[in-house]
Amino acid sequence: MSSEKERIENGEAILGIEFGSTRIKGVLIDEKGNPIAQGDHEWENRLENGVWTYAMEDVQSGMQDCYAKVVRDVEQKYGIGITRLKAVGISGMMHGYLAFDENDELLVPFRTWRNTITEEASDKLTKLFNFHIPQRWSIAHLYQAILNKEAHVEKLAFITTLAGYVHWKLTGEKVLGIGDASGMFPIDSAAGDYNRRMLEQFANLPEVQQYPWDIRKLLPRVLPAGRQAGRLTQEGAKLLDPTGKLQSGALFCPPEGDAGTGMAATNSVARRTGNVSAGTSFFSMIVLDKELTHVEPMIDMVTTPEGAPVAMVHCNNGTSDLNAWVGIFNEFQKAAGLGMSMNELYSLLYNKALEGDPDCGGLLAYGFFSGEHNVGMEKGRPMVVRTPEDHFSLANFMRANLFTSLGVLRLGQDILVKEGVKIDRITGHGGFFKTPVVGQKILAACMNAPVSVMSTAGEGGPWGMALLASYMVNKGEHEDLGDYLDKEIFAGSTGSTIEPDPKDVEGFGRFIERYRDGLPIERAAIDHLN
């Protein structure tokens, strides 16, 4: 503890802050990546005039509260404050649209990744580029604003992501890590920059040419992991720490998206590795040997923090409906006076799922709490469906609800298998894996690949962001980010790996056939339950 205190006093600690969908979290680490303090701030998006958004005032106050709690944690553990930092990294929810004029004034409220209001733009750009452009990408938001003839487009001078915005305010630099940038506009991995051909195609669209700006100058400058991306300015230090105790000068690494920090936190940046983030929403990230040969609407092509191609399957829905069912069981156990904690209840119900039939006894469930774009569902209608002949039991009920959390993810995985994508290792992180073994076994059945969960997985994205900042200042002679993570951070790390059980793999296969065939039931529910 004395050495950790000395590192903090000497300004050698490294800070990662991530702006997640429900929490802003900060993690302070030493040069070996060990967490030494943390703090967080809860926040929530809001629906205003049909747009999911966060107020910029909430971004600022939430960041300050998060940092203040990191400082408080340091004070409680070590009896000192924080006056200097060696390095800082900022990450946030990828995609979305933050648009500014030449006076750096926000032109329209922040449009987050959660919005599905750019279908026309997404379809047209996908055809133009012959490259899948998801609705949540920044370029889709910009083009939809053009198609809608929104007045603010004429005044544009700069667009960025949430992480890019916060980094800019703290350093004055309009830059972005290549992984986060890959959610704004397609990336050419070989060039390590935005795809030049597609930039030209976009710029030459007649409806774009009528505006005075150049798309190539609207976007943030792209930087790979390991590069310096600015320093904490005096204004930035005061913004982060209004008490005035934090000094300026800390180095900043390129700001990244939550996908990139997840890859760093799970040591999944090497080719043929992948990770699955499983919580309120689910997504898988598989680092590819080569580019895909076909444009696939379910597959988003992004990059690692160093720019290697990554196939991403993003699912809007994860455990929300599953959690709602656990809530119902919690109401029952309270009414019965059983007095179980939520952790005990989750453990009981999740483990019960392992006793079920491999294919859930014929049960079918859809946990679509909100719309699911990958299967054409614009709204959510959670449901459980069965026939009188199915084996309806608590074990099969829980198993079906766990399986369906991975349903859309599996549909995307089937596409990658047909493309010949090879996966050597999957690492899972998120609340789905909090109950030991269960989530791993079910994901292994879904992906038909070994699934590891590391002891450090609970540290999550802000820890991954701090590791990227650490790589910038401590990389030394390491060849690349993967080499650094292998040898300096994860060498000797503990965790567990579960191989797929052939019976579970076969059972999940039967379930997913039923899941795919039953999608018209979900469609009918959307059409008729208003």
Coordinates of C-alpha atoms in Angstrom, one line a residue, residues 2-529:
S2 CA 2.9 2.3 0.7
S3 CA 4.2 1.8 -2.9
E4 CA 0.7 2.6 -4.3
K5 CA 0.6 5.7 -2.2
E6 CA 4.0 6.8 -3.5
R7 CA 2.9 6.2 -7.1
I8 CA -0.1 8.4 -6.6
E9 CA 1.9 11.1 -4.8
N10 CA 4.6 11.1 -7.5
G11 CA 2.0 11.5 -10.3
E12 CA 2.6 8.0 -11.8
A13 CA -1.0 6.7 -11.6
I14 CA -3.0 6.2 -14.8
L15 CA -6.7 7.0 -15.1
G16 CA -9.3 5.5 -17.4
I17 CA -12.9 7.0 -17.5
E18 CA -15.7 5.4 -19.5
F19 CA -19.1 6.9 -20.3
G20 CA -21.3 3.9 -20.4
S21 CA -25.1 3.9 -21.0
T22 CA -26.0 3.8 -17.3
R23 CA -22.8 4.6 -15.5
I24 CA -19.7 6.8 -15.8
K25 CA -16.9 4.9 -14.2
G26 CA -13.3 5.7 -13.5
V27 CA -10.5 3.3 -12.6
L28 CA -7.0 4.4 -11.4
I29 CA -4.2 1.8 -12.1
D30 CA -0.5 1.4 -11.5
E31 CA 2.1 0.7 -14.3
K32 CA 1.3 -3.0 -14.1
G33 CA -2.4 -2.5 -14.7
N34 CA -3.5 -3.2 -11.2
P35 CA -6.5 -1.2 -10.1
I36 CA -5.7 1.0 -7.1
A37 CA -8.9 3.2 -6.9
Q38 CA -12.2 3.7 -8.6
G39 CA -15.4 5.7 -8.6
D40 CA -18.6 5.9 -10.6
H41 CA -21.7 8.0 -11.3
E42 CA -25.0 6.7 -12.4
W43 CA -26.9 8.4 -15.2
E44 CA -29.6 7.7 -17.7
N45 CA -30.5 8.7 -21.2
R46 CA -33.8 10.4 -21.9
L47 CA -36.2 10.4 -24.8
E48 CA -36.8 14.0 -26.0
N49 CA -38.8 14.8 -29.1
G50 CA -38.4 11.2 -30.3
V51 CA -34.6 11.2 -29.8
W52 CA -32.6 9.3 -27.2
T53 CA -30.1 11.8 -25.7
Y54 CA -27.9 12.9 -22.8
A55 CA -27.6 16.5 -21.8
M56 CA -24.1 18.0 -22.1
E57 CA -24.5 19.4 -18.6
D58 CA -25.0 15.8 -17.4
V59 CA -21.8 14.7 -19.3
Q60 CA -19.8 17.4 -17.4
S61 CA -21.4 17.0 -14.0
G62 CA -21.3 13.2 -14.3
M63 CA -17.6 13.2 -15.2
Q64 CA -16.8 15.5 -12.3
D65 CA -18.8 13.4 -9.8
C66 CA -17.1 10.2 -11.1
Y67 CA -13.6 11.8 -10.7
A68 CA -14.4 13.2 -7.3
K69 CA -15.4 9.6 -6.2
V70 CA -12.0 8.3 -7.5
V71 CA -10.3 11.0 -5.4
R72 CA -12.4 10.1 -2.4
D73 CA -11.5 6.4 -2.8
V74 CA -7.8 7.4 -2.9
E75 CA -8.3 9.6 0.3
Q76 CA -10.0 6.7 2.1
K77 CA -7.4 4.1 1.1
Y78 CA -4.2 6.0 1.2
G79 CA -4.9 9.2 3.2
I80 CA -3.8 11.5 0.3
G81 CA -5.4 13.4 -2.6
I82 CA -4.6 13.4 -6.4
T83 CA -2.6 16.4 -7.7
R84 CA -0.9 14.8 -10.8
L85 CA -1.6 12.0 -13.2
K86 CA 0.8 10.3 -15.6
A87 CA -1.7 9.4 -18.3
V88 CA -5.5 9.5 -18.9
G89 CA -7.8 7.8 -21.4
I90 CA -11.4 8.6 -22.2
S91 CA -13.9 6.1 -23.6
G92 CA -17.6 6.1 -24.2
M93 CA -20.5 4.6 -26.0
M94 CA -19.6 4.3 -29.7
H95 CA -21.4 5.9 -32.7
G96 CA -24.1 8.6 -32.4
Y97 CA -23.9 12.2 -33.5
L98 CA -22.5 15.2 -31.8
A99 CA -22.5 18.2 -34.2
F100 CA -20.8 21.6 -33.7
D101 CA -20.6 24.9 -35.5
E102 CA -17.4 27.0 -36.1
N103 CA -17.9 28.6 -32.6
D104 CA -17.9 25.1 -31.0
E105 CA -21.5 25.4 -30.1
L106 CA -23.6 22.2 -30.1
L107 CA -26.2 22.4 -33.0
V108 CA -28.7 19.7 -32.0
P109 CA -29.0 17.5 -28.9
F110 CA -26.7 14.5 -28.8
R111 CA -28.1 11.6 -30.8
T112 CA -27.0 8.4 -29.1
W113 CA -26.3 4.9 -30.5
R114 CA -29.8 3.8 -29.2
N115 CA -31.6 5.8 -31.9
T116 CA -33.0 3.9 -34.9
I117 CA -34.1 7.0 -36.9
T118 CA -31.7 6.7 -39.9
E119 CA -33.0 3.7 -41.8
E120 CA -33.1 5.6 -45.2
A121 CA -29.6 6.9 -44.8
S122 CA -28.3 3.5 -43.7
D123 CA -29.8 1.7 -46.7
K124 CA -28.6 4.3 -49.2
L125 CA -25.0 4.5 -47.9
T126 CA -24.7 0.7 -47.7
K127 CA -25.6 0.5 -51.4
L128 CA -23.3 3.4 -52.3
F129 CA -20.3 2.1 -50.4
N130 CA -21.0 -1.7 -50.9
F131 CA -20.3 -1.8 -47.1
H132 CA -22.7 -2.2 -44.3
I133 CA -23.5 1.1 -42.6
P134 CA -25.5 0.5 -39.4
Q135 CA -28.2 3.0 -38.4
R136 CA -26.3 4.1 -35.3
W137 CA -23.1 5.1 -37.1
S138 CA -22.3 8.9 -37.2
I139 CA -22.2 9.1 -41.0
A140 CA -25.8 7.6 -41.1
H141 CA -27.0 10.3 -38.7
L142 CA -25.3 13.0 -40.7
Y143 CA -26.7 11.8 -44.0
Q144 CA -30.2 11.3 -42.6
A145 CA -30.0 15.0 -41.4
I146 CA -29.1 15.9 -44.9
L147 CA -32.0 13.9 -46.4
N148 CA -34.3 15.5 -43.8
K149 CA -33.0 18.9 -44.9
E150 CA -32.4 19.9 -41.3
A151 CA -31.4 23.5 -40.9
H152 CA -28.3 22.8 -38.7
V153 CA -26.4 20.9 -41.4
E154 CA -25.5 24.2 -43.2
K155 CA -23.6 25.3 -40.0
L156 CA -21.6 22.2 -39.5
A157 CA -17.9 22.5 -38.6
F158 CA -17.1 19.3 -36.7
I159 CA -18.8 16.1 -35.7
T160 CA -17.6 13.5 -33.1
T161 CA -18.5 10.8 -30.7
L162 CA -19.1 11.1 -26.9
A163 CA -15.5 10.0 -26.1
G164 CA -14.1 12.4 -28.8
Y165 CA -16.1 15.2 -27.3
V166 CA -14.9 14.7 -23.7
H167 CA -11.3 14.3 -24.9
W168 CA -11.6 17.5 -26.9
K169 CA -12.8 19.4 -23.9
L170 CA -10.0 18.1 -21.7
T171 CA -7.1 18.5 -24.2
G172 CA -8.3 20.8 -27.0
E173 CA -7.5 18.0 -29.5
K174 CA -10.1 16.9 -32.1
V175 CA -8.9 13.4 -32.4
L176 CA -10.3 9.8 -32.1
G177 CA -8.9 6.4 -31.6
I178 CA -9.2 4.3 -34.7
G179 CA -11.6 1.8 -33.1
D180 CA -14.1 4.6 -32.1
A181 CA -13.6 6.2 -35.5
S182 CA -14.6 3.0 -37.2
G183 CA -18.1 3.6 -35.7
M184 CA -18.2 7.0 -37.4
F185 CA -17.1 6.2 -40.9
P186 CA -15.6 3.1 -42.5
I187 CA -11.9 2.5 -41.9
D188 CA -9.2 1.3 -44.3
S189 CA -7.2 -0.9 -42.0
A190 CA -4.2 -1.0 -44.3
A191 CA -4.0 2.9 -44.3
G192 CA -5.0 3.3 -40.7
D193 CA -7.5 6.0 -41.7
Y194 CA -11.0 6.7 -43.0
N195 CA -11.6 4.9 -46.3
R196 CA -10.6 7.4 -49.0
R197 CA -12.8 5.9 -51.8
M198 CA -15.9 6.1 -49.6
L199 CA -15.1 9.7 -48.5
E200 CA -14.9 10.7 -52.1
Q201 CA -18.2 8.9 -52.9
F202 CA -19.9 10.6 -50.0
A203 CA -18.5 14.0 -51.0
N204 CA -19.7 13.6 -54.6
L205 CA -23.3 13.0 -53.7
P206 CA -25.3 15.9 -55.2
E207 CA -27.2 16.5 -51.9
V208 CA -23.9 16.7 -50.1
Q209 CA -22.2 19.0 -52.6
Q210 CA -24.6 21.8 -51.9
Y211 CA -23.1 22.4 -48.4
P212 CA -20.0 24.5 -47.8
W213 CA -18.1 22.0 -45.7
D214 CA -15.8 19.1 -46.6
I215 CA -16.6 15.7 -45.0
R216 CA -12.9 15.0 -44.7
K217 CA -12.6 18.1 -42.4
L218 CA -15.7 17.4 -40.4
L219 CA -14.4 14.2 -38.9
P220 CA -11.9 13.9 -36.1
R221 CA -8.3 13.0 -36.9
V222 CA -7.6 9.2 -36.5
L223 CA -4.9 7.8 -34.2
P224 CA -4.0 4.2 -33.3
A225 CA -3.4 2.8 -29.8
G226 CA 0.0 3.8 -28.5
R227 CA 0.1 7.3 -30.0
Q228 CA 0.0 10.4 -27.9
A229 CA -3.2 12.4 -28.4
G230 CA -2.7 15.5 -26.3
R231 CA -2.2 16.7 -22.8
L232 CA -4.5 17.8 -20.0
T233 CA -4.9 21.6 -20.4
Q234 CA -5.3 24.0 -17.5
E235 CA -9.0 24.4 -18.6
G236 CA -9.4 20.7 -18.9
A237 CA -7.9 20.1 -15.4
K238 CA -10.4 22.6 -13.9
L239 CA -13.2 21.0 -15.8
L240 CA -12.3 17.5 -14.5
D241 CA -11.5 18.7 -11.0
P242 CA -13.3 21.9 -10.1
T243 CA -11.5 22.0 -6.7
G244 CA -8.4 23.1 -8.6
K245 CA -6.1 20.4 -7.0
L246 CA -5.4 18.5 -10.2
Q247 CA -2.5 19.9 -12.2
S248 CA -2.4 20.1 -16.0
G249 CA 0.0 18.2 -18.2
A250 CA -1.1 14.5 -18.0
L251 CA -0.6 12.7 -21.3
F252 CA -3.8 11.5 -23.1
C253 CA -4.0 8.4 -25.3
P254 CA -6.5 8.4 -28.3
P255 CA -10.1 8.3 -27.0
E256 CA -11.8 5.0 -27.7
G257 CA -15.2 3.4 -27.9
D258 CA -16.6 0.8 -25.5
A259 CA -15.9 -1.9 -28.0
G260 CA -12.2 -1.2 -28.0
T261 CA -12.0 -1.0 -24.3
G262 CA -13.8 -4.3 -24.0
M263 CA -11.2 -5.9 -26.3
A264 CA -8.3 -4.5 -24.2
A265 CA -10.0 -5.6 -20.9
T266 CA -10.4 -9.1 -22.2
N267 CA -7.0 -9.4 -24.1
S268 CA -8.9 -10.0 -27.3
V269 CA -7.0 -7.8 -29.8
A270 CA -5.1 -10.6 -31.6
R271 CA -6.5 -12.2 -34.7
R272 CA -8.9 -15.2 -34.3
T273 CA -9.7 -14.1 -30.8
G274 CA -13.0 -12.5 -29.7
N275 CA -15.0 -11.3 -26.8
V276 CA -18.7 -11.2 -26.0
S277 CA -20.0 -8.4 -23.8
A278 CA -23.2 -9.6 -22.2
G279 CA -25.5 -7.3 -20.2
T280 CA -28.4 -5.0 -21.0
S281 CA -27.3 -5.3 -24.6
F282 CA -25.1 -8.0 -26.1
F283 CA -22.4 -7.8 -28.7
S284 CA -19.6 -10.0 -30.0
M285 CA -16.3 -8.9 -31.4
I286 CA -14.3 -11.3 -33.5
V287 CA -10.8 -10.2 -34.8
L288 CA -10.5 -11.4 -38.4
D289 CA -7.7 -12.9 -40.4
K290 CA -9.0 -11.2 -43.5
E291 CA -11.9 -9.0 -44.6
L292 CA -15.3 -10.6 -45.2
T293 CA -16.2 -11.3 -48.8
H294 CA -19.8 -10.2 -48.6
V295 CA -21.8 -7.2 -47.2
E296 CA -23.8 -8.7 -44.4
P297 CA -26.5 -6.5 -42.7
M298 CA -26.1 -8.3 -39.4
I299 CA -22.3 -7.8 -39.3
D300 CA -20.7 -4.4 -38.5
M301 CA -17.1 -4.0 -39.6
V302 CA -15.1 -2.1 -37.0
T303 CA -11.5 -2.3 -35.8
T304 CA -9.3 -3.1 -32.8
P305 CA -7.7 -0.1 -31.1
E306 CA -4.8 -0.7 -33.5
G307 CA -6.9 -0.9 -36.6
A308 CA -7.2 -4.6 -37.4
P309 CA -10.6 -5.6 -38.9
V310 CA -13.2 -6.8 -36.5
A311 CA -16.6 -8.4 -37.2
M312 CA -19.2 -7.1 -34.7
V313 CA -22.6 -8.5 -34.1
H314 CA -24.6 -5.9 -32.0
C315 CA -27.8 -6.8 -30.3
N316 CA -30.0 -4.2 -28.8
N317 CA -31.5 -6.7 -26.3
G318 CA -29.7 -8.8 -23.7
T319 CA -30.8 -9.6 -20.2
S320 CA -33.5 -7.0 -19.6
D321 CA -36.4 -9.4 -20.0
L322 CA -34.5 -12.1 -18.2
N323 CA -33.9 -9.7 -15.3
A324 CA -37.6 -8.9 -15.3
W325 CA -38.5 -12.6 -14.9
V326 CA -36.0 -12.9 -12.0
G327 CA -37.8 -9.9 -10.5
I328 CA -41.1 -11.8 -10.6
F329 CA -39.5 -14.7 -8.8
N330 CA -38.1 -12.2 -6.3
E331 CA -41.7 -10.9 -5.6
F332 CA -42.8 -14.5 -5.1
Q333 CA -40.0 -15.4 -2.7
K334 CA -40.6 -12.2 -0.7
A335 CA -44.3 -13.0 -0.5
A336 CA -43.5 -16.5 0.7
G337 CA -41.1 -15.0 3.4
L338 CA -38.0 -16.8 2.0
G339 CA -35.6 -13.9 2.5
M340 CA -33.2 -14.7 -0.3
S341 CA -30.8 -12.1 -1.6
M342 CA -30.9 -11.2 -5.3
N343 CA -27.5 -12.8 -5.7
E344 CA -28.7 -16.1 -4.2
L345 CA -31.9 -15.9 -6.3
Y346 CA -29.9 -15.4 -9.5
S347 CA -27.6 -18.2 -8.6
L348 CA -30.5 -20.6 -7.9
L349 CA -32.4 -19.8 -11.1
Y350 CA -29.3 -19.7 -13.4
N351 CA -28.0 -23.0 -12.1
K352 CA -31.5 -24.5 -12.5
A353 CA -31.2 -23.9 -16.2
L354 CA -28.3 -26.4 -16.4
E355 CA -30.8 -29.1 -15.4
G356 CA -33.0 -28.4 -18.4
D357 CA -33.3 -30.4 -21.6
P358 CA -30.5 -29.5 -24.1
D359 CA -33.1 -27.8 -26.4
C360 CA -35.1 -26.3 -23.6
G361 CA -37.8 -28.9 -23.9
G362 CA -39.4 -27.2 -27.0
L363 CA -39.9 -23.9 -25.3
L364 CA -39.4 -20.7 -27.2
A365 CA -38.8 -17.2 -25.9
Y366 CA -38.0 -13.7 -27.2
G367 CA -36.5 -11.2 -24.8
F368 CA -37.1 -8.2 -27.1
F369 CA -37.6 -5.5 -24.5
S370 CA -36.8 -3.0 -27.2
G371 CA -36.6 -3.1 -31.0
E372 CA -34.1 -5.5 -32.6
H373 CA -32.9 -4.1 -35.9
N374 CA -30.9 -7.3 -36.9
V375 CA -34.2 -9.2 -37.3
G376 CA -36.3 -6.4 -38.6
M377 CA -38.2 -5.7 -35.3
E378 CA -38.7 -2.0 -34.7
K379 CA -40.4 -2.5 -31.3
G380 CA -40.0 -4.9 -28.4
R381 CA -42.6 -7.5 -27.4
P382 CA -41.1 -9.9 -24.9
M383 CA -42.8 -13.3 -24.9
V384 CA -42.6 -17.0 -24.0
V385 CA -44.3 -19.4 -26.4
R386 CA -44.9 -23.1 -26.1
T387 CA -47.2 -25.9 -27.3
P388 CA -49.1 -28.2 -24.9
E389 CA -46.7 -31.0 -25.7
D390 CA -43.6 -29.1 -24.7
H391 CA -41.8 -30.0 -21.5
F392 CA -42.7 -27.0 -19.4
S393 CA -40.5 -26.9 -16.2
L394 CA -38.7 -24.3 -14.3
A395 CA -35.4 -25.6 -15.6
N396 CA -36.5 -25.4 -19.2
F397 CA -38.1 -22.0 -18.6
M398 CA -34.9 -20.5 -17.3
R399 CA -32.8 -22.2 -20.0
A400 CA -35.0 -20.8 -22.8
N401 CA -34.7 -17.3 -21.4
L402 CA -30.9 -17.6 -21.1
F403 CA -30.7 -19.1 -24.6
T404 CA -32.8 -16.4 -26.1
S405 CA -30.5 -13.7 -24.7
L406 CA -28.0 -15.1 -27.2
G407 CA -30.4 -15.7 -30.0
V408 CA -29.6 -12.7 -32.3
L409 CA -25.9 -13.1 -31.5
R410 CA -26.1 -16.7 -32.7
L411 CA -27.8 -15.7 -36.0
G412 CA -24.8 -13.4 -36.7
Q413 CA -22.3 -16.1 -35.6
D414 CA -23.9 -18.5 -38.2
I415 CA -23.1 -15.9 -40.9
L416 CA -19.5 -15.8 -39.8
V417 CA -19.2 -19.6 -39.8
K418 CA -20.4 -19.6 -43.4
E419 CA -17.7 -17.0 -44.3
G420 CA -15.1 -19.4 -42.9
V421 CA -14.2 -17.3 -39.9
K422 CA -12.1 -19.2 -37.4
I423 CA -12.2 -18.5 -33.6
D424 CA -9.5 -19.9 -31.3
R425 CA -10.8 -18.3 -28.1
I426 CA -13.8 -16.3 -26.8
T427 CA -13.7 -14.3 -23.6
G428 CA -16.9 -13.3 -21.9
H429 CA -17.5 -10.3 -19.7
G430 CA -20.6 -8.6 -18.2
G431 CA -23.4 -9.5 -15.9
F432 CA -24.4 -12.6 -17.8
F433 CA -21.3 -14.3 -16.4
K434 CA -21.6 -13.1 -12.8
T435 CA -23.0 -16.5 -11.8
P436 CA -20.1 -18.9 -12.2
V437 CA -20.1 -21.5 -15.0
V438 CA -23.7 -21.0 -16.2
G439 CA -23.2 -18.2 -18.7
Q440 CA -19.9 -19.7 -19.9
K441 CA -21.5 -23.1 -20.6
I442 CA -24.4 -21.5 -22.5
L443 CA -22.2 -19.1 -24.5
A444 CA -19.9 -22.1 -25.4
A445 CA -22.9 -24.0 -26.7
C446 CA -24.0 -20.9 -28.7
M447 CA -20.6 -20.2 -30.3
N448 CA -19.3 -23.8 -30.3
A449 CA -16.0 -22.5 -29.0
P450 CA -14.1 -22.4 -25.7
V451 CA -15.2 -19.6 -23.5
S452 CA -13.0 -17.9 -20.9
V453 CA -13.9 -15.6 -18.1
M454 CA -11.0 -13.8 -16.5
S455 CA -10.7 -12.8 -12.8
T456 CA -10.2 -9.2 -14.0
A457 CA -13.4 -9.2 -16.2
G458 CA -15.4 -7.3 -13.5
E459 CA -13.1 -4.3 -14.0
G460 CA -14.6 -3.7 -17.4
G461 CA -14.3 -0.9 -19.9
P462 CA -12.8 1.9 -17.8
W463 CA -10.0 -0.6 -16.8
G464 CA -9.5 -1.4 -20.5
M465 CA -9.3 2.3 -21.2
A466 CA -6.7 2.8 -18.5
L467 CA -4.7 -0.1 -20.0
L468 CA -4.7 1.7 -23.4
A469 CA -3.4 4.8 -21.7
S470 CA -0.8 2.6 -19.9
Y471 CA 0.3 1.1 -23.2
M472 CA 1.0 4.6 -24.6
V473 CA 3.5 5.4 -21.8
N474 CA 4.8 2.0 -20.9
K475 CA 4.9 0.0 -24.2
G476 CA 8.7 0.1 -24.4
E477 CA 10.0 -2.6 -26.8
H478 CA 6.7 -4.4 -27.1
E479 CA 5.8 -5.2 -30.8
D480 CA 2.2 -4.2 -30.5
L481 CA -0.8 -3.9 -28.1
G482 CA -1.4 -7.7 -28.1
D483 CA 2.2 -8.4 -27.1
Y484 CA 2.0 -5.7 -24.3
L485 CA -1.2 -7.1 -22.9
D486 CA 0.1 -10.7 -23.1
K487 CA 3.4 -10.1 -21.3
E488 CA 2.8 -7.1 -19.0
I489 CA -0.9 -7.3 -18.0
F490 CA -2.3 -10.8 -18.4
A491 CA 0.8 -13.0 -17.9
G492 CA -0.2 -15.4 -15.1
S493 CA -3.7 -14.0 -14.8
T494 CA -6.3 -16.3 -13.3
G495 CA -9.6 -17.3 -14.9
S496 CA -11.6 -20.2 -16.1
T497 CA -12.2 -21.8 -19.5
I498 CA -15.1 -24.0 -20.4
E499 CA -15.2 -26.2 -23.5
P500 CA -18.5 -26.6 -25.4
D501 CA -20.5 -29.7 -24.5
P502 CA -21.5 -31.5 -27.7
K503 CA -25.0 -32.2 -26.3
D504 CA -25.5 -28.5 -25.4
V505 CA -24.2 -27.4 -28.9
E506 CA -26.7 -29.7 -30.6
G507 CA -29.5 -28.5 -28.2
F508 CA -28.7 -24.9 -28.9
G509 CA -28.8 -25.7 -32.7
R510 CA -32.3 -27.1 -32.3
F511 CA -33.4 -24.1 -30.3
I512 CA -32.1 -21.6 -32.8
E513 CA -34.0 -23.3 -35.6
R514 CA -37.1 -22.9 -33.6
Y515 CA -36.1 -19.3 -32.8
R516 CA -35.6 -18.4 -36.5
D517 CA -38.8 -20.1 -37.6
G518 CA -40.8 -18.3 -34.8
L519 CA -39.8 -14.8 -35.7
P520 CA -43.2 -14.2 -37.5
I521 CA -44.8 -14.6 -34.0
E522 CA -42.8 -11.6 -32.8
R523 CA -43.8 -9.7 -35.9
A524 CA -47.4 -10.4 -35.3
A525 CA -47.1 -9.2 -31.7
I526 CA -45.7 -5.9 -32.8
D527 CA -48.4 -5.5 -35.4
H528 CA -51.3 -6.4 -33.1
L529 CA -50.3 -5.4 -29.5

